[in-house]
PDB file of C-alpha atoms in Angstrom:
ATOM      1  CA  MET E   1      -4.520 -16.434  19.571  1.00 50.00           C
ATOM      2  CA  PRO E   2      -5.179 -19.544  17.476  1.00 59.00           C
ATOM      3  CA  GLN E   3      -6.875 -18.983  14.145  1.00 56.00           C
ATOM      4  CA  ASN E   4      -9.374 -21.751  14.837  1.00 65.00           C
ATOM      5  CA  ASP E   5     -11.122 -19.611  17.466  1.00 67.00           C
ATOM      6  CA  GLY E   6     -13.095 -17.816  14.734  1.00 70.00           C
ATOM      7  CA  VAL E   7     -15.006 -14.989  16.394  1.00 77.00           C
ATOM      8  CA  PRO E   8     -12.277 -13.841  18.839  1.00 78.00           C
ATOM      9  CA  PHE E   9      -9.731 -13.929  16.017  1.00 74.00           C
ATOM     10  CA  ALA E  10     -11.992 -11.788  13.799  1.00 75.00           C
ATOM     11  CA  LEU E  11     -12.733  -9.375  16.656  1.00 81.00           C
ATOM     12  CA  SER E  12      -9.033  -8.888  17.352  1.00 81.00           C
ATOM     13  CA  GLY E  13      -8.499  -8.118  13.641  1.00 80.00           C
ATOM     14  CA  ALA E  14     -11.354  -5.608  13.777  1.00 86.00           C
ATOM     15  CA  LEU E  15      -9.762  -4.022  16.860  1.00 89.00           C
ATOM     16  CA  PHE E  16      -6.435  -3.569  15.040  1.00 88.00           C
ATOM     17  CA  ALA E  17      -8.276  -2.083  12.043  1.00 88.00           C
ATOM     18  CA  GLY E  18     -10.113   0.338  14.350  1.00 89.00           C
ATOM     19  CA  ILE E  19      -6.826   1.455  15.906  1.00 91.00           C
ATOM     20  CA  ALA E  20      -5.355   2.009  12.419  1.00 89.00           C
ATOM     21  CA  LEU E  21      -8.381   4.079  11.385  1.00 86.00           C
ATOM     22  CA  PHE E  22      -8.075   6.190  14.545  1.00 88.00           C
ATOM     23  CA  ILE E  23      -4.396   6.880  13.871  1.00 88.00           C
ATOM     24  CA  GLY E  24      -5.236   7.690  10.243  1.00 82.00           C
ATOM     25  CA  SER E  25      -7.874  10.191  11.334  1.00 82.00           C
ATOM     26  CA  LEU E  26      -5.285  11.940  13.511  1.00 82.00           C
ATOM     27  CA  LEU E  27      -2.846  12.215  10.582  1.00 79.00           C
ATOM     28  CA  ARG E  28      -5.410  13.273   7.987  1.00 77.00           C
ATOM     29  CA  PRO E  29      -5.078  17.098   8.331  1.00 77.00           C
ATOM     30  CA  ALA E  30      -1.299  16.971   7.927  1.00 70.00           C
ATOM     31  CA  SER E  31      -1.502  14.673   4.910  1.00 68.00           C
ATOM     32  CA  ASN E  32      -4.193  16.829   3.267  1.00 65.00           C
ATOM     33  CA  GLN E  33      -1.987  19.897   3.681  1.00 67.00           C
ATOM     34  CA  LEU E  34       0.965  18.022   2.138  1.00 63.00           C
ATOM     35  CA  GLU E  35      -1.124  16.770  -0.796  1.00 62.00           C
ATOM     36  CA  ASN E  36      -2.392  20.269  -1.539  1.00 67.00           C
ATOM     37  CA  SER E  37       1.083  21.809  -1.395  1.00 67.00           C
ATOM     38  CA  LEU E  38       2.668  19.506  -3.994  1.00 63.00           C
ATOM     39  CA  PRO E  39       1.677  18.867  -7.623  1.00 67.00           C
ATOM     40  CA  SER E  40      -0.252  15.660  -8.194  1.00 69.00           C
ATOM     41  CA  LYS E  41       2.607  14.291 -10.307  1.00 73.00           C
ATOM     42  CA  HIS E  42       4.598  13.769  -7.100  1.00 75.00           C
ATOM     43  CA  PHE E  43       2.097  11.142  -5.946  1.00 78.00           C
ATOM     44  CA  VAL E  44       2.002   8.972  -9.078  1.00 85.00           C
ATOM     45  CA  GLY E  45       4.577   6.591  -7.621  1.00 87.00           C
ATOM     46  CA  LEU E  46       2.614   6.186  -4.414  1.00 87.00           C
ATOM     47  CA  ARG E  47      -0.509   5.343  -6.396  1.00 89.00           C
ATOM     48  CA  VAL E  48       1.394   2.758  -8.444  1.00 92.00           C
ATOM     49  CA  GLY E  49       2.806   1.307  -5.221  1.00 92.00           C
ATOM     50  CA  VAL E  50      -0.659   0.967  -3.715  1.00 92.00           C
ATOM     51  CA  VAL E  51      -1.873  -0.828  -6.849  1.00 94.00           C
ATOM     52  CA  GLY E  52       1.105  -3.184  -6.532  1.00 94.00           C
ATOM     53  CA  PHE E  53       0.224  -3.834  -2.901  1.00 92.00           C
ATOM     54  CA  PHE E  54      -3.348  -4.749  -3.824  1.00 93.00           C
ATOM     55  CA  ILE E  55      -2.140  -7.047  -6.613  1.00 93.00           C
ATOM     56  CA  ALA E  56       0.153  -8.794  -4.118  1.00 94.00           C
ATOM     57  CA  LEU E  57      -2.670  -9.026  -1.588  1.00 91.00           C
ATOM     58  CA  CYS E  58      -4.990 -10.593  -4.175  1.00 91.00           C
ATOM     59  CA  GLY E  59      -2.202 -12.976  -5.148  1.00 92.00           C
ATOM     60  CA  TRP E  60      -1.814 -14.033  -1.546  1.00 90.00           C
ATOM     61  CA  LEU E  61      -5.543 -14.753  -1.319  1.00 89.00           C
ATOM     62  CA  VAL E  62      -5.427 -16.722  -4.582  1.00 90.00           C
ATOM     63  CA  ALA E  63      -2.441 -18.709  -3.298  1.00 90.00           C
ATOM     64  CA  ILE E  64      -4.227 -19.553  -0.046  1.00 88.00           C
ATOM     65  CA  TYR E  65      -7.671 -20.418  -1.397  1.00 86.00           C
ATOM     66  CA  ILE E  66      -7.417 -21.318  -5.095  1.00 87.00           C
ATOM     67  CA  ASN E  67      -4.031 -22.157  -6.597  1.00 86.00           C
ATOM     68  CA  GLY E  68      -0.605 -21.770  -5.039  1.00 86.00           C
ATOM     69  CA  ILE E  69       1.442 -21.303  -8.201  1.00 92.00           C
ATOM     70  CA  THR E  70      -0.904 -18.727  -9.733  1.00 91.00           C
ATOM     71  CA  GLY E  71      -1.067 -16.859  -6.445  1.00 91.00           C
ATOM     72  CA  PHE E  72       2.708 -16.868  -6.166  1.00 94.00           C
ATOM     73  CA  VAL E  73       2.991 -15.345  -9.655  1.00 94.00           C
ATOM     74  CA  LEU E  74       0.462 -12.634  -8.727  1.00 94.00           C
ATOM     75  CA  VAL E  75       2.377 -11.870  -5.526  1.00 93.00           C
ATOM     76  CA  ALA E  76       5.626 -11.574  -7.498  1.00 95.00           C
ATOM     77  CA  VAL E  77       3.970  -9.238 -10.025  1.00 95.00           C
ATOM     78  CA  GLY E  78       2.505  -7.152  -7.185  1.00 95.00           C
ATOM     79  CA  ILE E  79       5.878  -6.823  -5.483  1.00 95.00           C
ATOM     80  CA  PHE E  80       7.501  -5.844  -8.790  1.00 96.00           C
ATOM     81  CA  VAL E  81       4.822  -3.199  -9.446  1.00 95.00           C
ATOM     82  CA  GLY E  82       5.268  -1.931  -5.878  1.00 93.00           C
ATOM     83  CA  PHE E  83       9.013  -1.498  -6.370  1.00 95.00           C
ATOM     84  CA  ILE E  84       8.423   0.310  -9.668  1.00 95.00           C
ATOM     85  CA  GLY E  85       6.059   2.626  -7.784  1.00 93.00           C
ATOM     86  CA  MET E  86       8.733   3.256  -5.158  1.00 92.00           C
ATOM     87  CA  LEU E  87      11.289   4.117  -7.832  1.00 92.00           C
ATOM     88  CA  VAL E  88       8.875   6.505  -9.542  1.00 90.00           C
ATOM     89  CA  HIS E  89       8.067   8.117  -6.193  1.00 87.00           C
ATOM     90  CA  PHE E  90      11.731   8.575  -5.286  1.00 88.00           C
ATOM     91  CA  TYR E  91      12.447  10.004  -8.736  1.00 88.00           C
ATOM     92  CA  PHE E  92       9.759  12.652  -8.377  1.00 84.00           C
ATOM     93  CA  MET E  93      10.706  13.261  -4.750  1.00 81.00           C
ATOM     94  CA  PHE E  94      14.344  14.066  -5.580  1.00 82.00           C
ATOM     95  CA  TYR E  95      13.993  15.455  -9.115  1.00 80.00           C
ATOM     96  CA  GLY E  96      10.336  16.451  -9.121  1.00 68.00           C
ATOM     97  CA  SER E  97      10.830  20.181  -8.896  1.00 61.00           C
ATOM     98  CA  LYS E  98      12.641  20.085 -12.237  1.00 62.00           C
ATOM     99  CA  HIS E  99      10.211  17.753 -14.042  1.00 54.00           C
ATOM    100  CA  ALA E 100       6.817  18.333 -12.400  1.00 51.00           C
TER     101      ALA E 100
END
């Protein structure tokens, strides 16, 4: 679908978001049980990764609408923070029982 269509393009995005929310609601009980069974220290890396994702997303928006070079730098920082979050998560996943 071409992006110039406006309303149909936005409605298709809303449809995909609705499908994602439905799938998330199906997985919520299992993820709540997992979160309650592990110490909160195990999820620090995931939180850092999500922050990195949002930094990269904001950088993408800055690159599209404001300034390409600044946006590119923000995207690079967001990706770097995301990888740091992944490393922290894997560390606590494999060695967390000893250090949590």
